[in-house]
Short mmCIF file of C-alpha atoms and ligand atoms in Angstrom, two decimals:
data_model
loop_
_atom_site.label_atom_id
_atom_site.label_comp_id
_atom_site.label_asym_id
_atom_site.label_seq_id
_atom_site.Cartn_x
_atom_site.Cartn_y
_atom_site.Cartn_z
CA MET A 263 19.55 21.88 10.42
CA ALA A 264 22.01 20.83 13.12
CA LYS A 265 21.63 17.58 15.02
CA ILE A 266 23.21 15.99 18.08
CA LEU A 267 24.49 12.40 18.21
CA VAL A 268 24.80 10.76 21.65
CA ARG A 269 26.12 7.32 22.57
CA ASN A 270 26.30 5.58 25.95
CA ASN A 271 29.77 6.20 27.35
CA GLY A 272 29.31 5.17 30.98
CA PRO A 273 29.21 7.41 34.08
CA LEU A 274 29.81 11.14 33.70
CA LYS A 275 32.61 12.44 35.89
CA GLY A 276 34.10 15.87 36.58
CA ARG A 277 32.97 19.45 37.20
CA VAL A 278 30.67 21.74 35.22
CA LYS A 279 30.21 25.51 35.73
CA ILE A 280 26.66 26.80 35.38
CA ASP A 281 25.94 29.99 33.40
CA GLY A 282 23.77 32.95 34.36
CA ALA A 283 20.03 32.25 34.37
CA LYS A 284 18.22 32.68 31.04
CA ASN A 285 14.94 33.36 32.86
CA ALA A 286 16.50 36.10 34.98
CA ALA A 287 18.49 37.67 32.14
CA LEU A 288 15.47 38.08 29.82
CA PRO A 289 13.27 40.14 32.19
CA ILE A 290 16.27 42.10 33.48
CA ILE A 291 17.30 43.02 29.93
CA ALA A 292 13.71 44.13 29.27
CA ALA A 293 13.75 46.13 32.53
CA SER A 294 16.84 48.02 31.37
CA LEU A 295 14.45 49.93 29.05
CA LEU A 296 13.34 51.76 32.20
CA GLY A 297 16.81 53.20 32.77
CA THR A 298 17.75 56.74 31.77
CA GLU A 299 21.45 55.89 32.22
CA PRO A 300 23.71 53.03 31.01
CA ILE A 301 23.42 49.64 32.67
CA ILE A 302 26.05 46.89 32.83
CA LEU A 303 24.93 43.26 33.22
CA GLU A 304 27.38 40.50 34.17
CA GLU A 305 27.07 36.71 33.80
CA VAL A 306 24.65 37.22 30.89
CA PRO A 307 24.33 33.74 29.31
CA ASN A 308 25.37 33.40 25.66
CA LEU A 309 22.00 32.11 24.36
CA VAL A 310 19.81 32.56 21.28
CA ASP A 311 16.94 33.91 23.40
CA VAL A 312 19.22 36.53 24.98
CA LYS A 313 20.41 37.65 21.55
CA ILE A 314 16.78 37.98 20.42
CA ILE A 315 15.69 40.24 23.27
CA LEU A 316 18.83 42.37 22.87
CA LYS A 317 17.88 42.82 19.21
CA VAL A 318 14.38 43.86 20.31
CA LEU A 319 15.95 46.54 22.51
CA GLU A 320 18.21 47.72 19.67
CA SER A 321 15.18 47.94 17.37
CA LEU A 322 13.63 50.31 19.95
CA GLY A 323 16.73 52.51 20.02
CA SER A 324 18.77 51.07 22.91
CA LYS A 325 22.55 50.93 22.50
CA VAL A 326 23.80 47.38 23.21
CA GLU A 327 27.50 46.60 23.51
CA PHE A 328 29.14 43.33 24.56
CA LEU A 329 32.08 44.29 26.82
CA SER A 330 33.05 40.59 26.95
CA GLU A 331 31.30 37.27 26.23
CA ASN A 332 29.07 37.58 29.30
CA ARG A 333 29.20 41.33 30.09
CA VAL A 334 26.74 43.61 28.29
CA LEU A 335 26.35 47.39 28.39
CA ILE A 336 22.81 48.60 27.60
CA ASP A 337 22.03 52.31 27.21
CA SER A 338 18.31 53.01 26.79
CA SER A 339 18.56 56.74 27.43
CA LYS A 340 17.57 57.50 23.83
CA ILE A 341 14.66 55.22 22.92
CA ASN A 342 13.11 56.30 19.62
CA SER A 343 10.42 53.72 18.95
CA PHE A 344 7.60 52.12 20.88
CA THR A 345 6.66 49.46 18.34
CA THR A 346 8.48 46.17 18.59
CA ASP A 347 9.69 44.31 15.53
CA ARG A 348 7.10 41.69 14.51
CA LYS A 349 9.60 39.06 13.34
CA LEU A 350 11.58 39.28 16.57
CA MET A 351 8.43 39.13 18.68
CA GLU A 352 7.26 36.00 16.91
CA LYS A 353 10.54 34.26 17.74
CA MET A 354 10.25 34.42 21.47
CA ARG A 355 7.44 34.85 23.98
CA ALA A 356 9.60 36.62 26.53
CA SER A 357 9.92 39.57 24.14
CA PHE A 358 6.49 40.55 25.46
CA LEU A 359 8.26 41.62 28.64
CA VAL A 360 9.17 44.92 26.96
CA MET A 361 5.49 45.96 27.17
CA GLY A 362 5.55 46.93 30.84
CA PRO A 363 8.74 49.02 30.68
CA LEU A 364 7.66 50.86 27.49
CA LEU A 365 4.26 51.64 28.97
CA ALA A 366 5.78 52.86 32.23
CA ARG A 367 8.44 55.07 30.72
CA PHE A 368 6.74 56.41 27.58
CA GLY A 369 3.01 55.87 28.12
CA LYS A 370 2.71 53.82 24.96
CA ALA A 371 3.69 50.46 23.53
CA GLU A 372 2.77 48.46 20.47
CA THR A 373 3.74 44.81 20.30
CA PHE A 374 2.79 41.60 18.57
CA LEU A 375 1.39 38.52 20.20
CA PRO A 376 4.33 36.55 21.64
CA GLY A 377 5.62 33.39 20.02
CA GLY A 378 7.57 30.84 22.00
CA CYS A 379 7.50 27.06 22.48
CA ALA A 380 4.48 24.88 21.69
CA ILE A 381 4.06 23.83 25.33
CA GLY A 382 0.75 25.53 25.69
CA SER A 383 -1.51 28.37 24.53
CA ARG A 384 0.66 30.82 26.54
CA PRO A 385 -2.03 33.49 26.99
CA ILE A 386 -1.19 37.01 28.19
CA ASP A 387 -4.53 37.86 29.79
CA LEU A 388 -2.98 38.36 33.24
CA HIS A 389 -0.35 40.76 31.86
CA LEU A 390 -3.11 42.82 30.20
CA LYS A 391 -5.32 42.64 33.32
CA GLY A 392 -2.51 44.27 35.29
CA PHE A 393 -1.86 46.99 32.73
CA LYS A 394 -5.59 47.84 32.57
CA ILE A 395 -5.87 48.07 36.36
CA LEU A 396 -2.90 50.46 36.33
CA GLY A 397 -4.87 52.65 33.91
CA ALA A 398 -3.66 51.67 30.45
CA ASP A 399 -6.00 51.61 27.44
CA ILE A 400 -5.38 48.31 25.69
CA LYS A 401 -6.38 47.66 22.07
CA GLU A 402 -6.28 43.99 21.13
CA GLU A 403 -6.14 43.04 17.45
CA PRO A 404 -5.78 39.49 16.08
CA ASP A 405 -2.00 39.54 16.38
CA LYS A 406 -1.14 42.97 17.76
CA ILE A 407 -1.53 44.65 21.15
CA SER A 408 -1.41 48.43 21.55
CA ALA A 409 -1.36 50.13 24.92
CA LYS A 410 -1.34 53.75 25.95
CA CYS A 411 -1.85 55.85 29.05
CA GLU A 412 -1.25 59.35 30.31
CA LYS A 413 0.39 58.08 33.48
CA LEU A 414 0.04 54.70 35.13
CA VAL A 415 -1.54 54.89 38.57
CA GLY A 416 -0.76 52.30 41.27
CA ASP A 417 -3.50 49.89 42.39
CA THR A 418 -3.96 46.34 43.70
CA ILE A 419 -3.78 43.51 41.18
CA TYR A 420 -4.75 39.91 41.99
CA LEU A 421 -3.19 37.31 39.69
CA ASP A 422 -5.57 34.38 39.10
CA PHE A 423 -2.44 32.27 38.54
CA PRO A 424 1.05 33.14 39.89
CA SER A 425 2.30 33.81 36.37
CA VAL A 426 6.06 34.51 36.23
CA GLY A 427 5.83 36.75 33.17
CA ALA A 428 2.76 38.64 34.33
CA THR A 429 4.36 39.28 37.74
CA GLN A 430 7.50 40.60 36.03
CA ASN A 431 5.69 42.76 33.44
CA ILE A 432 3.41 44.35 36.07
CA MET A 433 6.30 44.86 38.51
CA MET A 434 8.26 46.72 35.81
CA ALA A 435 5.25 48.82 34.76
CA ALA A 436 4.54 49.77 38.39
CA THR A 437 8.06 51.11 39.10
CA LEU A 438 7.21 54.48 37.47
CA ALA A 439 3.46 54.55 38.23
CA LYS A 440 1.96 57.18 40.51
CA GLY A 441 1.52 55.77 44.03
CA GLU A 442 1.68 52.18 45.29
CA THR A 443 0.93 48.96 43.42
CA ILE A 444 0.30 45.69 45.22
CA ILE A 445 0.52 42.39 43.32
CA GLU A 446 -1.40 39.64 45.11
CA ASN A 447 -0.75 35.93 44.38
CA ALA A 448 2.51 36.95 42.68
CA ALA A 449 4.99 34.38 41.35
CA LYS A 450 7.82 33.67 43.85
CA GLU A 451 10.56 32.31 41.56
CA PRO A 452 14.21 33.31 42.26
CA GLU A 453 14.17 35.12 38.91
CA ILE A 454 11.45 37.44 40.29
CA VAL A 455 13.71 38.23 43.26
CA ASP A 456 16.67 38.90 40.94
CA LEU A 457 14.54 41.27 38.84
CA GLY A 458 13.35 43.05 42.01
CA ASN A 459 16.93 43.44 43.23
CA PHE A 460 18.01 44.81 39.85
CA LEU A 461 15.16 47.34 39.74
CA ASN A 462 15.85 48.47 43.33
CA LYS A 463 19.49 49.06 42.40
CA MET A 464 18.16 51.32 39.62
CA GLY A 465 16.23 53.29 42.28
CA ALA A 466 12.89 51.48 42.31
CA LYS A 467 11.07 50.91 45.59
CA ILE A 468 10.02 47.24 45.57
CA SER A 469 9.41 45.03 48.61
CA GLY A 470 8.18 41.46 48.94
CA ALA A 471 9.70 40.02 45.75
CA GLY A 472 9.88 36.27 46.33
CA THR A 473 6.65 36.27 48.37
CA SER A 474 3.03 36.13 47.19
CA THR A 475 2.56 39.87 47.85
CA ILE A 476 4.81 42.37 46.11
CA ARG A 477 4.58 46.11 46.84
CA ILE A 478 5.95 48.68 44.39
CA LEU A 479 6.03 52.38 45.26
CA GLY A 480 6.28 54.42 42.03
CA VAL A 481 9.27 56.77 41.56
CA GLU A 482 10.03 59.53 39.04
CA LYS A 483 12.81 57.82 37.11
CA LEU A 484 15.32 54.98 37.28
CA LYS A 485 19.07 55.37 36.90
CA GLY A 486 21.92 53.13 35.73
CA THR A 487 23.53 50.31 37.69
CA VAL A 488 25.74 47.21 37.45
CA HIS A 489 24.13 43.83 38.15
CA THR A 490 25.23 40.20 38.11
CA ILE A 491 22.60 37.72 36.91
CA ILE A 492 21.91 34.79 39.29
CA PRO A 493 22.98 31.29 38.23
CA ASP A 494 20.63 29.19 36.08
CA ARG A 495 18.90 26.71 38.42
CA ILE A 496 17.37 24.86 35.48
CA GLU A 497 20.72 24.30 33.74
CA ALA A 498 22.09 23.15 37.12
CA ALA A 499 19.21 20.68 37.56
CA THR A 500 19.80 19.35 34.04
CA PHE A 501 23.44 18.49 34.82
CA MET A 502 22.51 17.08 38.24
CA ILE A 503 20.17 14.67 36.46
CA ALA A 504 22.87 13.88 33.87
CA ALA A 505 25.10 12.75 36.74
CA ALA A 506 22.30 10.71 38.32
CA ILE A 507 21.06 8.99 35.15
CA THR A 508 24.60 7.82 34.22
CA ALA A 509 25.42 6.75 37.82
CA GLY A 510 28.25 9.25 37.57
CA GLU A 511 29.93 11.68 39.96
CA VAL A 512 29.70 15.36 39.02
CA ILE A 513 30.34 18.63 40.87
CA ILE A 514 28.04 21.42 39.74
CA GLU A 515 29.71 24.85 40.21
CA ASN A 516 27.94 28.22 40.51
CA CYS A 517 24.59 26.84 41.70
CA ILE A 518 22.51 28.31 44.55
CA SER A 519 21.20 25.11 46.18
CA SER A 520 18.26 26.87 47.88
CA HIS A 521 16.90 27.63 44.38
CA ILE A 522 16.67 23.97 43.45
CA LYS A 523 15.54 22.21 46.66
CA PRO A 524 12.70 20.12 45.08
CA VAL A 525 15.11 18.57 42.55
CA ILE A 526 17.67 17.78 45.29
CA ALA A 527 14.92 16.15 47.38
CA LYS A 528 13.58 14.09 44.46
CA LEU A 529 17.07 12.93 43.38
CA LYS A 530 17.66 11.72 46.94
CA GLU A 531 14.33 9.83 46.87
CA THR A 532 15.58 7.93 43.80
CA GLY A 533 18.71 6.87 45.68
CA ALA A 534 21.20 9.37 44.28
CA TYR A 535 23.68 10.95 46.71
CA VAL A 536 23.53 14.77 46.77
CA GLU A 537 25.85 16.92 48.86
CA VAL A 538 25.48 20.70 49.04
CA ASN A 539 28.28 23.17 49.77
CA GLU A 540 26.37 26.42 50.28
CA ASP A 541 29.44 28.53 51.03
CA GLU A 542 30.96 27.79 47.66
CA ASP A 543 27.71 27.41 45.66
CA LEU A 544 28.65 23.82 44.79
CA ILE A 545 26.53 20.67 44.55
CA LEU A 546 28.00 17.15 44.32
CA VAL A 547 25.76 14.50 42.73
CA VAL A 548 26.71 10.80 42.80
CA GLY A 549 24.31 8.59 40.88
CA ASN A 550 23.22 5.10 41.84
CA LYS A 551 22.84 2.25 39.35
CA ASN A 552 19.61 1.18 41.06
CA ILE A 553 17.20 4.05 40.50
CA LYS A 554 14.14 3.96 42.73
CA GLY A 555 11.07 5.38 40.98
CA THR A 556 9.45 8.39 42.68
CA ASP A 557 6.52 10.61 41.72
CA ILE A 558 6.94 14.28 40.77
CA LYS A 559 4.31 16.99 40.41
CA THR A 560 5.24 20.35 38.86
CA LEU A 561 4.03 23.46 40.68
CA PRO A 562 4.85 27.17 40.76
CA TYR A 563 7.93 27.94 42.88
CA PRO A 564 8.83 26.64 45.44
CA GLY A 565 7.29 23.47 44.00
CA PHE A 566 9.03 21.14 41.55
CA PRO A 567 9.91 23.26 38.49
CA THR A 568 8.02 22.55 35.26
CA ASP A 569 11.27 23.37 33.41
CA VAL A 570 12.87 20.23 34.92
CA GLN A 571 9.90 17.90 34.28
CA ALA A 572 11.10 16.49 30.95
CA GLN A 573 14.66 15.91 32.17
CA PHE A 574 13.47 14.12 35.31
CA MET A 575 11.06 12.02 33.26
CA ALA A 576 13.96 10.81 31.10
CA TYR A 577 15.73 9.75 34.32
CA LEU A 578 12.63 7.90 35.61
CA CYS A 579 12.40 5.91 32.36
CA ILE A 580 15.12 3.54 33.66
CA CYS A 581 13.95 3.36 37.27
CA GLU A 582 13.60 -0.09 38.91
CA ASN A 583 9.86 0.13 39.41
CA HIS A 584 7.39 2.78 38.24
CA ALA A 585 6.71 6.48 38.62
CA LYS A 586 4.10 9.16 37.96
CA VAL A 587 4.73 12.66 36.57
CA THR A 588 2.01 15.29 36.96
CA GLU A 589 2.36 18.53 34.96
CA THR A 590 0.14 21.23 36.49
CA VAL A 591 1.70 24.41 35.03
CA PHE A 592 1.38 23.95 31.25
CA GLU A 593 -1.36 22.13 29.39
CA ASN A 594 0.81 20.53 26.73
CA ARG A 595 4.21 19.75 28.12
CA PHE A 596 4.39 16.01 27.43
CA MET A 597 5.55 16.17 23.80
CA HIS A 598 8.81 14.46 24.81
CA VAL A 599 6.84 11.33 25.85
CA GLU A 600 6.40 10.14 22.26
CA GLU A 601 10.12 10.68 21.62
CA LEU A 602 11.19 8.82 24.78
CA ASN A 603 8.87 5.94 23.88
CA LYS A 604 10.66 5.72 20.50
CA MET A 605 13.76 4.93 22.61
CA GLY A 606 12.04 2.02 24.34
CA ALA A 607 10.58 3.87 27.31
CA ILE A 608 7.14 2.78 28.55
CA ILE A 609 5.17 5.94 29.28
CA ALA A 610 1.43 6.43 29.05
CA THR A 611 -0.19 9.86 29.40
CA SER A 612 -3.69 10.83 30.41
CA GLY A 613 -4.38 14.55 30.76
CA LYS A 614 -1.94 16.07 33.26
CA GLU A 615 -0.51 12.70 34.24
CA ALA A 616 2.22 10.52 32.71
CA ARG A 617 2.76 7.06 34.15
CA ILE A 618 6.16 5.45 33.64
CA ALA A 619 7.04 1.76 33.89
CA GLY A 620 10.79 1.59 34.38
CA VAL A 621 12.75 -0.40 31.76
CA ASN A 622 16.20 -1.99 32.02
CA LYS A 623 17.56 -0.05 29.11
CA LEU A 624 16.74 2.48 26.42
CA ILE A 625 17.62 2.02 22.75
CA GLY A 626 19.17 4.74 20.61
CA ALA A 627 16.79 6.18 17.99
CA GLU A 628 16.22 9.24 15.81
CA VAL A 629 14.17 11.65 17.93
CA LYS A 630 13.24 15.34 17.74
CA ALA A 631 13.45 18.09 20.31
CA THR A 632 9.98 19.62 20.79
CA ASP A 633 10.96 22.39 23.21
CA LEU A 634 14.22 23.39 24.89
CA ARG A 635 13.80 21.26 28.01
CA ALA A 636 12.47 18.27 26.05
CA GLY A 637 15.58 18.52 23.86
CA ALA A 638 17.81 18.38 26.93
CA ALA A 639 15.81 15.40 28.20
CA LEU A 640 16.50 13.47 24.99
CA VAL A 641 20.23 14.09 25.36
CA LEU A 642 20.04 12.70 28.91
CA ALA A 643 18.20 9.61 27.64
CA GLY A 644 20.79 9.22 24.89
CA LEU A 645 23.59 9.17 27.48
CA VAL A 646 22.34 5.77 28.74
CA ALA A 647 20.68 4.33 25.61
CA GLU A 648 22.18 1.39 23.73
CA GLY A 649 23.52 2.48 20.35
CA THR A 650 23.31 5.98 18.89
CA THR A 651 20.60 8.54 19.58
CA THR A 652 20.20 11.23 16.93
CA ILE A 653 18.39 14.37 18.08
CA THR A 654 17.05 16.82 15.48
CA ASN A 655 15.54 20.33 15.90
CA VAL A 656 18.40 21.12 18.28
CA TYR A 657 17.81 24.85 17.76
CA HIS A 658 15.40 24.42 20.67
CA ILE A 659 18.32 23.44 22.90
CA ASP A 660 20.35 26.47 21.78
CA ARG A 661 17.60 28.75 23.12
CA GLY A 662 18.27 27.72 26.71
CA TYR A 663 21.66 26.04 26.93
CA ASN A 664 25.04 27.52 26.03
CA ASN A 665 27.65 25.00 24.81
CA PHE A 666 25.53 22.07 26.02
CA VAL A 667 27.46 19.54 23.92
CA GLY A 668 30.85 20.95 24.99
CA LYS A 669 29.95 20.82 28.67
CA MET A 670 28.66 17.23 28.36
CA LYS A 671 31.78 16.20 26.41
CA ALA A 672 33.98 17.66 29.18
CA LEU A 673 32.20 15.31 31.61
CA GLY A 674 33.06 12.30 29.44
CA ALA A 675 29.91 12.06 27.34
CA ASN A 676 30.22 10.53 23.87
CA ILE A 677 28.35 13.35 22.14
CA GLU A 678 28.80 15.45 19.04
CA ARG A 679 26.95 18.13 17.12
CA ILE A 680 26.68 17.83 13.35
CA GLU A 681 25.96 21.08 11.51
CA ASP A 682 24.16 20.46 8.20
C1 LIG E 221 8.31 31.54 32.49
O1 LIG E 221 7.41 31.53 31.39
C2 LIG E 221 9.57 30.86 31.98
N1 LIG E 221 10.12 31.63 30.85
C3 LIG E 221 9.26 29.44 31.53
O2 LIG E 221 10.49 28.83 31.16
C4 LIG E 221 8.68 28.67 32.73
O3 LIG E 221 8.31 27.38 32.31
C5 LIG E 221 7.45 29.42 33.26
O4 LIG E 221 7.81 30.78 33.60
C6 LIG E 221 6.89 28.77 34.51
O5 LIG E 221 7.87 28.70 35.50
C7 LIG E 221 10.80 32.76 31.12
O6 LIG E 221 10.97 33.17 32.25
C8 LIG E 221 11.34 33.50 29.92
P1 LIG E 221 3.88 31.75 33.25
P2 LIG E 221 6.02 32.37 31.47
O7 LIG E 221 3.35 33.07 32.83
O8 LIG E 221 6.25 33.64 32.20
C9 LIG E 221 -0.59 30.66 32.36
C10 LIG E 221 11.96 27.57 29.85
O9 LIG E 221 11.95 26.36 29.62
N2 LIG E 221 -0.76 32.10 32.07
O10 LIG E 221 4.26 31.55 34.69
O11 LIG E 221 5.46 32.43 30.12
C11 LIG E 221 0.18 29.99 31.22
O12 LIG E 221 -0.71 29.61 30.20
C12 LIG E 221 10.66 28.36 29.80
O13 LIG E 221 12.98 28.23 30.19
C13 LIG E 221 -2.05 32.59 31.90
O14 LIG E 221 -3.03 31.86 31.97
O15 LIG E 221 5.15 31.38 32.38
C14 LIG E 221 0.80 28.80 31.88
O16 LIG E 221 -0.12 27.73 31.91
C15 LIG E 221 9.51 27.52 29.29
N3 LIG E 221 -2.22 33.92 31.62
C16 LIG E 221 1.04 29.27 33.32
O17 LIG E 221 0.28 30.47 33.49
C17 LIG E 221 -1.14 34.78 31.53
O18 LIG E 221 -1.36 35.99 31.30
C18 LIG E 221 2.49 29.59 33.61
O19 LIG E 221 2.86 30.61 32.76
C19 LIG E 221 0.15 34.26 31.72
C20 LIG E 221 0.32 32.92 32.00
#
C-alpha cells in the first residue's frame, strides 16, 4: 500500500493549476448514457473515481476512448446491458448515478447498493422517491435495486434534503420523461449547474439549475455534444488552505472564485490575504503566521462546503486561540480528528461539533487517511508539523486528487510518495 511522507519545509510559494471537477465529471459521465450520439468531454480529471465510472459505462456497452489525458470520447449509442457490475458499484457511491439515465432511456435498470467513503450511511431514499414519483416500479433487495417503467411521466418531487446526488439522478431521469418535472428543494451546487448545461447542450430542456426549483421538460431523445468540465472548487480550496497554513504565497489557476466564496471569506477571517482575479480565474492567497481562529459550519451550497471541512480543521489546529467546526451535512465526518490529535492537535468532538484549541505546533506522526478529504487534511497538517508525518491509506487521496504530491512538491513542499 502506498504512503505519503511530509516534512515541514516552510512557506509554499508558486502557482498551481486546478483540474476539472471530480463532482461534475462523475454525473456528466453518467449522463452521457442518455446520448444517442458520441459525446466529447474536456478537462476530465485523471482520477480513480473517474476511471471507475467510465468502466461502469463500458460494462453497459458504451464505447470509451481517451483522445488525450483529459479529453474523453463516450459513445453510448449501442448500450447492451442494464445491469451494472457489482464489484464496480461497490467501489464508488457515485456509480449509482447511472440509475436515472438507464431508467430514462431504456425503462429498466438494475444496480447494487452504492459503496463509497465511510463518512455516513449514505442512503439513497431520495433518489428512489424521485424515481417512484416519476412512475418507476422499484424492487429493493438487501444489496440490489431493480427499477422498471413503461415510460417515466413528469411530476413534482420535493427533496426532504437538498441532496446533490438525488437532484442529479432525478434531473437525468426527467430529461426523457413525458411532460414536465419540477424538483423542489433541489441542491444548488455548481456541479448541478454544469450537469444542467451539459444536458441542455444535448437537447434537454432544463431551467433553474443552481436554484432550489429545477424544471425539466421531457424530450424524445438527446444527441451528442462537446463539453468542458468546470474547475474543481474543492481542489482549489485545498491548495488555498495549503498556502494559508504554511504562511506561503500561492496563485491558484483555473478556479471560479464565485464557486468558493465561503472558503475565501473564512480564510480572510483568519487573517490570510486573498485576492481574486475573476477575469483570469485566478486566486492569490498569502498566508499569515498569526492565524486567528474562526468558526465554520458546513451547509449545502452556497454554505461552507462539507468537502473542505477536514482541510480547514487542519488549518485551525494551529490558530492562536480556539475555533468550532460544525458538520451538518454528514453524520460521521470527523474521523480525521483522531488522526490530527495524534499529531498534537487538541480537538474534542461532541455530536456535530468539534472544538479546537489552537496549539503552537503539530508533531509529525504516522496517521491514516479515512476519506479523500481527510487524507488531504493530513497532508496539510504534515506541511507544518515538526518532523516527518507518514500518511497511509493514500488510495483515498487518489480518488479525488490527481498528482497531489507532484503539485505540492512544485510549490516547495518536502513531500514524497512511497509505493510499497
Ligand atoms: C456529493 O455526494 C459529493 N459527491 C460529495 O463529495 C459531497 O460531500 C456531497 O455531495 C455533499 O456536497 C459527488 O458529487 C460524487 P448528498 P452525495 O446526496 O450526492 C443525505 C467528495 O469528497 N441523503 O448531497 O452522495 C446523505 O446521507 C465527496 O468529493 C439522504 O438522506 O451527497 C447526506 O447526509 C464526499 N438521502 C446528505 O444527504 C438520499 O437519498 C448529503 O448527501 C441522499 C442523500
